[in-house]
Coordinates of C-alpha atoms and ligand atoms in Angstrom, one line a residue:
X15 CA 99.7 50.6 77.3
X16 CA 103.1 52.5 77.6
X17 CA 103.4 55.5 79.8
X18 CA 103.4 57.8 76.8
X19 CA 100.0 56.4 75.7
X20 CA 98.3 56.7 79.1
X21 CA 95.5 59.3 79.5
X22 CA 96.0 62.5 81.3
X23 CA 95.1 62.2 85.0
X24 CA 96.7 65.2 86.5
X25 CA 97.7 68.6 85.3
X26 CA 100.3 70.8 87.0
X27 CA 100.2 74.6 86.3
X28 CA 103.3 76.4 87.3
X29 CA 102.7 80.1 87.9
X30 CA 99.8 82.0 89.3
X31 CA 99.6 85.3 87.4
X32 CA 96.7 86.2 85.1
X33 CA 97.7 83.3 82.8
X34 CA 98.0 80.7 85.6
X35 CA 94.7 81.5 87.2
X36 CA 92.8 81.9 83.9
X37 CA 94.0 78.5 82.9
X38 CA 93.2 77.0 86.3
X39 CA 89.7 78.4 86.5
X40 CA 88.9 77.2 82.9
X41 CA 90.3 73.7 83.4
X42 CA 88.7 73.5 86.9
X43 CA 85.4 74.3 85.3
X44 CA 85.5 72.0 82.3
X45 CA 86.8 69.0 84.4
X46 CA 84.4 69.6 87.3
X47 CA 83.0 66.4 88.7
X48 CA 85.7 64.2 87.1
X49 CA 88.8 62.7 88.8
X50 CA 91.2 65.0 86.9
X51 CA 93.6 66.4 89.5
X52 CA 94.7 70.0 88.9
X53 CA 97.5 71.6 90.9
X54 CA 98.8 75.2 90.7
X55 CA 102.1 76.3 92.1
X56 CA 102.9 80.0 92.6
X57 CA 105.5 82.0 94.4
X58 CA 104.6 85.1 96.3
X59 CA 108.3 85.8 96.6
X60 CA 108.7 86.0 92.8
X61 CA 105.4 87.9 92.2
X62 CA 103.6 88.7 88.9
X63 CA 103.8 91.2 86.1
X64 CA 100.4 92.4 87.0
X65 CA 100.1 95.3 84.6
X66 CA 97.6 93.9 82.0
X67 CA 94.6 96.1 82.4
X68 CA 93.0 96.5 79.0
X69 CA 91.2 93.8 77.0
X70 CA 89.3 93.2 73.8
X71 CA 85.7 92.0 73.5
X72 CA 86.7 88.3 73.4
X73 CA 87.1 88.5 77.2
X74 CA 83.3 88.4 77.4
X75 CA 83.3 84.8 76.0
X76 CA 85.9 83.7 78.6
X77 CA 83.9 85.1 81.5
X78 CA 80.7 83.7 80.0
X79 CA 82.3 80.2 79.7
X80 CA 82.9 80.4 83.4
X81 CA 79.4 81.6 84.2
X82 CA 80.8 84.7 85.8
X83 CA 78.2 87.4 86.8
X84 CA 79.2 90.7 85.3
X85 CA 78.3 92.8 88.3
X86 CA 80.4 90.6 90.6
X87 CA 83.3 90.8 88.2
X88 CA 83.1 94.6 87.9
X89 CA 83.0 94.9 91.7
X90 CA 85.8 92.4 92.3
X91 CA 88.3 93.8 89.7
X92 CA 87.4 97.5 89.8
X93 CA 86.6 97.3 86.1
X94 CA 85.2 99.9 83.7
X95 CA 83.9 99.4 80.2
X96 CA 86.1 99.8 77.2
X97 CA 84.7 100.9 73.8
X98 CA 88.0 101.0 72.0
X99 CA 91.3 102.9 71.9
X100 CA 92.0 106.5 71.0
X101 CA 95.3 106.8 69.2
X102 CA 96.9 110.2 69.6
X103 CA 99.6 111.4 67.3
X104 CA 100.2 108.2 65.4
X105 CA 99.9 109.7 61.9
X106 CA 101.9 112.9 62.3
X107 CA 102.0 113.9 65.9
X108 CA 99.0 116.2 65.7
X109 CA 96.2 113.8 64.9
X110 CA 93.7 111.7 66.8
X111 CA 91.7 108.7 65.7
X112 CA 89.7 105.9 67.3
X113 CA 89.9 102.2 66.9
X114 CA 86.4 101.1 68.0
X115 CA 84.9 97.8 69.0
X116 CA 81.8 97.2 66.9
X117 CA 81.2 98.5 63.4
X118 CA 81.0 101.6 61.2
X119 CA 77.5 102.6 59.9
X120 CA 75.5 99.8 58.5
X121 CA 76.3 97.4 55.6
X122 CA 74.1 98.1 52.5
X123 CA 73.5 96.4 49.1
X124 CA 75.6 93.4 50.3
X125 CA 78.8 95.3 50.8
X126 CA 80.5 97.1 53.7
X127 CA 79.4 100.5 54.8
X128 CA 82.7 102.2 54.3
X129 CA 82.5 101.9 50.5
X130 CA 79.5 104.2 50.6
X131 CA 81.5 106.6 52.7
X132 CA 84.3 106.5 50.2
X133 CA 81.8 107.1 47.4
X134 CA 80.5 110.2 49.3
X135 CA 84.1 111.4 49.6
X136 CA 84.6 110.9 45.9
X137 CA 81.4 113.0 45.4
X138 CA 83.0 115.8 47.4
X139 CA 81.4 115.1 50.8
X140 CA 84.0 115.3 53.6
X141 CA 82.2 113.6 56.5
X142 CA 84.5 112.1 59.2
X143 CA 84.3 108.3 59.4
X144 CA 84.0 108.7 63.2
X145 CA 80.6 110.2 62.7
X146 CA 79.4 106.7 61.7
X147 CA 80.9 105.0 64.7
X148 CA 78.6 104.6 67.7
X149 CA 81.5 103.5 70.0
X150 CA 83.3 106.8 69.4
X151 CA 80.1 109.0 69.6
X152 CA 79.3 107.3 72.9
X153 CA 82.9 107.2 74.1
X154 CA 83.9 110.8 73.4
X155 CA 80.8 111.9 75.4
X156 CA 81.6 109.5 78.2
X157 CA 78.6 107.3 77.7
X158 CA 78.0 103.6 77.8
X159 CA 75.2 101.0 77.6
X160 CA 75.1 97.3 76.8
X161 CA 74.4 96.3 73.2
X162 CA 70.6 95.8 72.9
X163 CA 67.7 96.0 70.4
X164 CA 66.9 94.5 67.0
X165 CA 70.0 93.5 64.9
X166 CA 69.9 96.6 62.7
X167 CA 69.6 99.1 65.6
X168 CA 72.9 101.0 66.2
X169 CA 73.0 99.9 69.8
X170 CA 72.9 96.2 68.8
X171 CA 76.1 96.7 66.9
X172 CA 78.2 98.1 69.8
X173 CA 81.1 96.0 70.9
X174 CA 82.8 96.3 74.3
X175 CA 85.5 95.0 76.6
X176 CA 86.8 95.9 80.0
X177 CA 89.6 97.8 81.7
X178 CA 90.4 96.0 85.0
X179 CA 93.0 95.5 87.7
X180 CA 94.8 92.4 86.6
X181 CA 96.0 91.5 90.1
X182 CA 92.4 91.6 91.3
X183 CA 91.3 89.6 88.3
X184 CA 93.8 86.8 89.2
X185 CA 92.6 86.9 92.8
X186 CA 89.0 86.6 91.7
X187 CA 89.8 83.7 89.4
X188 CA 91.8 82.0 92.1
X189 CA 88.7 81.9 94.3
X190 CA 86.7 80.5 91.4
X191 CA 89.4 77.9 90.6
X192 CA 89.8 76.8 94.2
X193 CA 86.0 76.5 94.4
X194 CA 86.2 74.2 91.3
X195 CA 88.7 71.8 92.9
X196 CA 92.1 73.3 91.8
X197 CA 94.7 72.8 94.5
X198 CA 97.1 75.7 95.1
X199 CA 100.7 75.2 96.4
X200 CA 102.8 78.2 97.6
X201 CA 106.5 77.8 96.8
X202 CA 109.3 78.3 94.4
X203 CA 110.1 75.7 91.8
X204 CA 113.8 75.0 91.9
X205 CA 114.1 71.9 89.8
X206 CA 112.2 70.5 86.8
X207 CA 112.7 66.8 86.4
X208 CA 112.5 65.1 83.0
X209 CA 111.6 61.4 82.7
X210 CA 113.3 58.6 80.7
X211 CA 114.1 58.9 77.1
X212 CA 111.0 61.0 76.1
X213 CA 112.3 64.2 77.6
X214 CA 108.8 64.7 79.0
X215 CA 108.5 66.6 82.2
X216 CA 107.9 64.2 85.1
X217 CA 107.8 66.4 88.2
X218 CA 108.8 69.7 89.6
X219 CA 110.6 70.2 93.0
X220 CA 109.9 73.1 95.3
X221 CA 112.5 74.9 97.4
X222 CA 111.3 73.2 100.6
X223 CA 111.7 69.7 99.0
X224 CA 108.1 69.0 98.1
X225 CA 107.7 67.4 94.7
X226 CA 104.7 67.5 92.4
X227 CA 104.5 65.0 89.5
X228 CA 102.0 65.3 86.6
X229 CA 101.0 64.0 83.1
X230 CA 100.6 67.5 81.6
X231 CA 102.4 70.6 82.6
X232 CA 101.3 74.2 81.9
X233 CA 104.1 76.7 82.0
X234 CA 102.6 80.0 83.3
X235 CA 105.8 81.3 84.7
X236 CA 105.7 84.5 82.7
X237 CA 108.9 85.8 81.1
X238 CA 110.9 83.2 83.0
X239 CA 109.6 80.3 80.7
X240 CA 110.9 78.0 83.4
X241 CA 109.6 74.8 81.8
X242 CA 109.1 75.6 78.2
X243 CA 112.5 77.3 77.6
X244 CA 114.8 76.8 80.6
X245 CA 114.0 73.1 80.6
X246 CA 112.7 72.1 77.1
X247 CA 114.5 74.7 75.1
X248 CA 111.6 75.4 72.8
X249 CA 113.4 78.4 71.2
X250 CA 112.1 81.9 70.5
X251 CA 111.1 83.7 67.3
X252 CA 112.4 87.2 68.0
X253 CA 110.3 89.8 66.2
X254 CA 112.0 92.9 67.6
X255 CA 113.1 94.0 64.1
X256 CA 109.4 94.7 63.5
X257 CA 108.2 95.5 67.0
X258 CA 111.3 97.2 68.5
X259 CA 109.9 98.4 71.8
X260 CA 111.6 96.2 74.4
X261 CA 110.9 98.1 77.7
X262 CA 108.1 99.7 79.7
X263 CA 107.8 101.9 82.7
X264 CA 104.4 101.7 84.5
X265 CA 102.8 103.6 87.3
X266 CA 99.2 103.9 88.6
X267 CA 97.9 107.4 89.3
X268 CA 95.1 109.0 91.3
X269 CA 91.8 109.7 89.5
X270 CA 91.0 113.4 89.8
X271 CA 88.4 113.3 92.7
X272 CA 86.9 116.5 91.4
X273 CA 86.1 114.9 88.1
X274 CA 83.7 112.0 88.3
X275 CA 83.7 111.5 84.6
X276 CA 85.0 108.0 83.7
X277 CA 86.3 107.6 80.2
X278 CA 85.1 104.4 78.5
X279 CA 88.2 103.9 76.4
X280 CA 91.9 103.6 76.5
X281 CA 94.2 106.2 75.1
X282 CA 97.5 105.5 73.4
X283 CA 99.7 108.6 72.8
X284 CA 102.9 108.6 70.8
X285 CA 106.1 109.6 72.5
X286 CA 109.7 110.1 71.3
X287 CA 110.6 106.4 71.3
X288 CA 107.2 104.6 71.7
X289 CA 103.8 105.4 73.2
X290 CA 102.1 105.9 76.5
X291 CA 98.9 104.2 77.7
X292 CA 96.2 105.7 80.0
X293 CA 93.6 103.2 81.3
X294 CA 90.8 104.5 83.5
X295 CA 89.7 102.1 86.3
X296 CA 87.1 102.7 89.0
X297 CA 89.7 103.5 91.7
X298 CA 92.8 104.7 89.8
X299 CA 94.3 105.2 86.3
X300 CA 96.9 102.8 84.9
X301 CA 99.7 104.5 83.0
X302 CA 102.8 103.2 81.2
X303 CA 105.3 104.2 78.6
X304 CA 106.3 101.4 76.2
X305 CA 109.6 102.3 74.5
X306 CA 112.8 101.1 72.9
X307 CA 115.8 101.5 75.1
X308 CA 117.9 101.7 71.9
X309 CA 116.5 105.1 71.3
X310 CA 116.0 106.6 74.8
X311 CA 117.3 105.9 78.3
X312 CA 115.2 104.3 81.1
X313 CA 115.5 107.5 83.1
X314 CA 114.2 109.6 80.2
X315 CA 111.3 107.2 79.8
X316 CA 110.4 107.4 83.5
X317 CA 110.6 111.3 83.5
X318 CA 108.4 111.5 80.4
X319 CA 105.8 109.2 82.0
X320 CA 105.8 111.1 85.3
X321 CA 105.4 114.4 83.5
X322 CA 102.4 113.1 81.5
X323 CA 100.1 111.9 84.3
X324 CA 96.7 113.3 84.9
X325 CA 96.8 112.7 88.7
X326 CA 99.3 112.1 91.5
X327 CA 101.4 108.9 91.1
X328 CA 100.2 106.2 93.6
X329 CA 103.4 104.1 93.6
X330 CA 107.0 104.0 92.4
X331 CA 107.6 103.6 88.7
X332 CA 108.0 99.9 87.7
X333 CA 110.5 98.9 85.1
X334 CA 109.8 96.0 82.7
X335 CA 112.0 94.5 80.0
X336 CA 110.9 92.1 77.2
X337 CA 111.6 90.8 73.7
X338 CA 108.7 90.9 71.3
X339 CA 108.1 87.5 69.7
X340 CA 106.9 84.0 70.6
X341 CA 108.2 80.6 71.4
X342 CA 109.0 78.5 68.4
X343 CA 107.0 75.6 69.9
X344 CA 104.4 76.8 72.4
X345 CA 103.4 73.2 73.1
X346 CA 106.5 71.0 73.4
X347 CA 106.5 67.4 74.7
X348 CA 104.0 67.4 77.6
X349 CA 104.3 71.1 78.3
X350 CA 102.2 74.0 77.0
X351 CA 103.2 77.6 77.6
X352 CA 100.3 80.0 78.3
X353 CA 100.8 83.7 78.9
X354 CA 104.0 85.6 78.8
X355 CA 106.0 82.3 78.8
X356 CA 104.5 81.7 75.3
X357 CA 105.5 85.1 73.9
X358 CA 104.7 88.8 74.1
X359 CA 103.6 91.2 71.4
X360 CA 103.6 94.4 73.4
X361 CA 100.4 95.9 74.7
X362 CA 99.5 98.3 71.9
X363 CA 96.2 96.5 71.1
X364 CA 95.6 94.8 74.5
X365 CA 96.0 91.3 73.1
X366 CA 98.0 89.4 75.7
X367 CA 95.1 88.4 77.8
X368 CA 93.2 87.4 74.7
X369 CA 96.1 85.2 73.6
X370 CA 95.9 83.5 77.0
X371 CA 92.2 82.9 76.6
X372 CA 92.7 81.7 73.0
X373 CA 95.4 79.2 74.1
X374 CA 93.1 77.9 76.8
X375 CA 90.2 77.4 74.3
X376 CA 92.4 75.6 71.9
X377 CA 93.8 73.4 74.7
X378 CA 90.3 72.5 75.7
X379 CA 89.3 71.7 72.1
X380 CA 92.4 69.7 71.4
X381 CA 92.8 68.3 74.9
X382 CA 95.3 65.4 74.5
X383 CA 94.0 61.8 74.9
X384 CA 97.5 60.7 75.8
X385 CA 100.7 62.2 77.0
X386 CA 102.3 62.1 73.6
X387 CA 99.4 63.2 71.4
X388 CA 101.5 64.6 68.6
X389 CA 98.6 65.4 66.3
X390 CA 96.8 67.6 68.8
X391 CA 100.2 69.2 69.6
X392 CA 101.0 70.1 66.0
X393 CA 97.5 71.5 65.2
X394 CA 97.6 73.5 68.4
X395 CA 101.0 74.9 67.5
X396 CA 99.9 75.8 64.0
X397 CA 96.8 77.6 65.1
X398 CA 98.5 79.5 67.9
X399 CA 101.4 80.5 65.6
X400 CA 98.9 81.9 63.1
X401 CA 97.2 83.9 65.8
X402 CA 100.4 85.4 67.0
X403 CA 101.5 86.3 63.4
X404 CA 98.2 87.9 62.4
X405 CA 98.1 90.1 65.6
X406 CA 101.8 90.9 65.0
X407 CA 101.1 92.2 61.5
X408 CA 98.3 94.4 62.7
X409 CA 100.6 95.9 65.4
X410 CA 103.3 96.5 62.8
X411 CA 100.9 98.6 60.7
X412 CA 100.5 101.1 63.5
X413 CA 104.2 101.8 63.6
X414 CA 104.9 101.6 59.9
X415 CA 102.0 103.7 58.5
X416 CA 103.2 106.9 60.0
X417 CA 104.5 110.3 58.7
X418 CA 106.4 110.9 62.0
X419 CA 110.0 111.8 61.2
X420 CA 113.1 113.3 62.6
X421 CA 113.2 110.9 65.6
X422 CA 115.4 107.9 65.3
X423 CA 112.8 105.5 66.6
X424 CA 110.0 106.7 64.2
X425 CA 112.4 107.0 61.3
X426 CA 113.3 103.3 61.8
X427 CA 109.7 101.9 62.0
X428 CA 108.5 104.1 59.2
X429 CA 111.1 102.8 56.8
X430 CA 111.5 99.2 57.9
X431 CA 110.6 96.3 55.7
X432 CA 107.3 94.7 56.8
X433 CA 106.0 91.1 56.3
X434 CA 104.5 90.3 52.9
X435 CA 101.1 89.6 54.5
X436 CA 100.9 93.2 55.6
X437 CA 102.3 94.5 52.3
X438 CA 99.5 92.7 50.4
X439 CA 96.8 93.8 52.9
X440 CA 97.8 97.4 52.5
X441 CA 98.1 97.2 48.7
X442 CA 94.6 95.7 48.4
X443 CA 93.2 98.4 50.6
X444 CA 94.9 101.2 48.8
X445 CA 93.9 99.8 45.5
X446 CA 90.2 98.9 46.2
X447 CA 89.2 99.8 49.7
X448 CA 88.8 96.1 50.6
X449 CA 90.1 94.3 53.6
X450 CA 90.5 90.6 53.2
X451 CA 90.2 88.4 56.3
X452 CA 92.7 85.5 56.4
X453 CA 93.6 82.8 59.0
X454 CA 90.6 83.6 61.2
X455 CA 92.2 86.9 62.2
X456 CA 90.9 88.4 65.4
X457 CA 91.0 91.9 64.1
X458 CA 88.4 92.2 61.4
X459 CA 87.5 94.8 58.8
X460 CA 86.4 97.7 61.1
X461 CA 89.7 97.4 63.0
X462 CA 91.9 97.5 59.8
X463 CA 89.7 100.3 58.4
X464 CA 90.2 102.4 61.6
X465 CA 93.9 102.1 61.6
X466 CA 94.4 102.4 57.8
X467 CA 92.3 105.6 57.5
X468 CA 93.4 106.9 60.9
X469 CA 97.0 106.8 59.9
X470 CA 96.5 108.2 56.4
X471 CA 96.3 105.1 54.2
X472 CA 93.5 105.9 51.9
X473 CA 92.0 103.8 49.0
X474 CA 92.2 105.1 45.5
X475 CA 88.8 103.4 44.6
X476 CA 85.8 101.9 46.3
X477 CA 83.6 98.8 45.5
X478 CA 81.7 99.3 42.2
X479 CA 78.5 98.1 43.9
X480 CA 78.4 101.4 45.8
X481 CA 77.5 103.1 42.5
X482 CA 74.0 101.5 42.7
X483 CA 73.2 104.5 44.8
X484 CA 73.2 107.9 43.1
X485 CA 75.2 110.7 44.9
X486 CA 72.1 112.2 46.4
X487 CA 70.5 109.0 47.7
X488 CA 73.9 107.9 49.0
X489 CA 74.3 111.2 50.9
X490 CA 70.7 111.0 52.3
X491 CA 71.3 107.5 53.6
X492 CA 74.6 108.5 55.2
X493 CA 73.0 111.4 56.9
X494 CA 70.2 109.2 58.2
X495 CA 72.7 106.7 59.6
X496 CA 74.8 109.5 61.1
X497 CA 71.7 111.0 62.8
X498 CA 70.5 107.6 64.2
X499 CA 74.0 107.0 65.7
X500 CA 74.1 110.5 67.2
X501 CA 70.6 110.0 68.7
X502 CA 71.5 106.6 70.1
X503 CA 74.8 107.9 71.6
X504 CA 73.0 110.9 73.3
X505 CA 70.4 108.6 74.8
X506 CA 73.0 106.4 76.5
X507 CA 73.7 106.9 80.2
X508 CA 76.9 108.4 81.5
X509 CA 79.6 105.7 81.9
X510 CA 80.3 106.4 85.6
X511 CA 76.5 106.3 86.4
X512 CA 76.2 103.0 84.5
X513 CA 79.1 101.4 86.3
X514 CA 77.9 102.8 89.6
X515 CA 74.5 101.3 89.2
X516 CA 75.9 97.9 88.2
X517 CA 78.2 97.7 91.2
X518 CA 75.5 99.0 93.5
X519 CA 77.5 102.1 94.5
Ligands
FAD613 C1 104.2 96.6 80.0 C2 103.1 95.6 79.8 C3 101.8 96.0 79.7 C4 100.8 95.1 79.5 N1 99.5 95.5 79.3 C5 98.5 94.6 78.9 C6 97.2 95.0 78.6 O1 96.9 96.1 78.7 N2 96.3 94.0 78.2 C7 96.7 92.7 78.2 O2 95.9 91.9 77.8 N3 97.9 92.3 78.6 C8 98.8 93.2 78.9 N4 100.1 92.8 79.3 C9 100.4 91.4 79.4 C10 99.8 90.9 80.7 O3 100.4 91.6 81.8 C11 100.2 89.4 80.8 O4 99.8 88.7 79.7 C12 99.5 88.8 82.0 O5 99.6 89.5 83.1 C13 99.9 87.4 82.1 O6 101.1 87.3 82.7 P1 101.6 85.8 83.1 O7 100.6 85.3 84.1 O8 101.9 85.1 81.9 O9 103.0 86.1 83.9 P2 103.3 86.7 85.3 O10 102.3 87.8 85.7 O11 104.7 87.1 85.3 O12 103.1 85.5 86.3 C14 104.1 84.5 86.4 C15 103.8 83.6 87.6 O13 104.7 82.6 87.6 C16 105.2 82.4 88.9 N5 106.6 81.9 88.9 C17 107.6 82.2 88.1 N6 108.7 81.5 88.3 C18 108.3 80.6 89.3 C19 109.0 79.6 90.0 N7 110.3 79.3 89.8 N8 108.3 78.9 90.9 C20 107.0 79.2 91.2 N9 106.3 80.1 90.6 C21 107.0 80.8 89.6 C22 105.2 83.8 89.5 O14 105.2 83.8 90.9 C23 103.8 84.3 88.9 O15 102.8 83.8 89.8 C24 101.1 93.7 79.5 C25 102.4 93.3 79.8 C26 103.4 94.2 79.9 C27 104.8 93.7 80.2

C-alpha cells in the first residue's frame, strides 16, 4: 500500500476558534474509543474572531449529536433563545418585518398556508402575515417556551435557535473535546511542510520548534487560511459584487439593569452603508455595524454604532475586515477548511456557525478511507459549494429587494444584477406565490416568504387550490388560526423567567 492509500490515523486541526473546537468536539465524539489521534493547535497570541453570537435552528442538531445538556449549555455560554430576526428599515427605511423560525399558520388542503392568506387579501381582507406567526407573536411579547404538543398544535411548530457568547462556546467545547481525547497544543504555526510529489501537507512546525505530523489536516485558522490558501493556494471566489459589505465594527454593551425583559430575537437595522445587529445575551448585548468601506469611513461606522447602543459600551470598538465569498476548493489534497478559512458570507442571517456544522457533518459522512480519497473530496466540495451558493442567494435578496434610494450603497445593491437562481425564484414567487426548494436549501419556504413579503415582493396570483374554500369559510379558518396562535403566545412564559428557571438562577 502506498502512503497515499493508507488509512487516516491522525488528524491535525490548526486553529482553536469556534470552528476548531466545534470540529475537535465532533471528531473526538465520533472517534471515541478508537485509536484515531486528534491534535489541535491554537495560538493565544493570535486570538480568535469571537463575534459569532447568533445561530439558526440547525445548531440544536449539533449540540444533540454531542449529547450536550441544554441547561449546561445555556449556563456555560450565557445563551438566550432566538425565535428569528426582526428586520428594521430594509424595505424603505420606515418598515419592520420578522423572519421567523418555524412556520406561518397551518397548511390546508395539501398546499401552504400563505396561499389562503393571499386569497383573503384578494378578497379584500388586509390581515398582516405576522398575525399567523407564533414566533413573532411570542417574540414581540418577550415570551418563549420549547416546542411541544400534538403535531398540529401551534406550539409544536415553533422553531428556535440561540444567541450565545462565541468565546464561551469555544471554551465549553474545548472541555468536551479534551474529555473525548483531543490533545491541545498551544503555539503558533510558522511553517507548513508539504511531502513528496503529492503536495499533501505532511507536518506543521511551531515557533518553538515542535513539529506535528498528520494524515488529514483541518484548517481552522480563520481569515488567515494558513494551510488551505497560504500553502495549498486553493483560490477564492470573491462575491463582493453581490455582497459588498467588507467591514464590521463590533462592541458589547451593558444590558439595562432596570429592564429585566430579555428579547428572544435578533434585530437587524439598516444604516447608511449596511446594517447594525443587536443580540441580547444573558449578561450583555452584542452589537455590530456591518458596512462597505467603499461607501463610508471606518470612523463614521464606529460613530454610528456607538450612537445607536441601548446601554453603555463594555469594551473598545473592534474593527474587522473581510471579503465575502468562499474558497474555490474547500477540501484540497489532504486539507479541509472549516470556518472562516473556508469562506464568509457576512452575518446577516447568522449562517457561519451553521456552515461550520454542515462541513463537519459532511466530513463525518464522507470521512476519507485513505489520504487521497478523491471521490469523497469532490462530492464534499460539490455539496458545500451548493450550500454556500444557496445561502448567498438568500442574502442577496435582502439587499436587492429594497426601495431605499438616494444613498450610494443602497442605490448600488438595489440596481445590481443578481444570480439567475435568484431571478427565477423571485419571478416564480411574483407570478404564482410559490417558493421552489432546490439543492436542499437550508432556508425553506417560510424564510423566503418572510423576506419577499417583508420587503414588498408580492405575488400577482395564489395557488388555484385555495379556491376550494369560499371567501367566508377561508376568512373563518384564518381567524380561528390567528386566535389559536395569539392564545398560545399569551400562555407562554416570559423569556427571562424561562431562561432563569433553566439555568437555575
Ligand atoms: C463581523 C462578524 C460577525 C459575525 N457574526 C456571526 C453570527 O452572528 N453568527 C454566526 O454564526 N457567525 C458569525 N460570524 C462568524 C463567526 O464569528 C465565525 O464563523 C466563527 O467565529 C468561526 O471562526 P473561526 O474559528 O473560523 O476563526 P477564528 O475565530 O479567527 O479562529 C482562528 C483560530 O486559528 C488560530 N490561528 C490562526 N493562525 C494560526 C497560526 N499560525 N498558528 C496557530 N493558530 C493559529 C487562532 O489563534 C484561532 O484560534 C461573524 C463573523 C464576523 C466577522
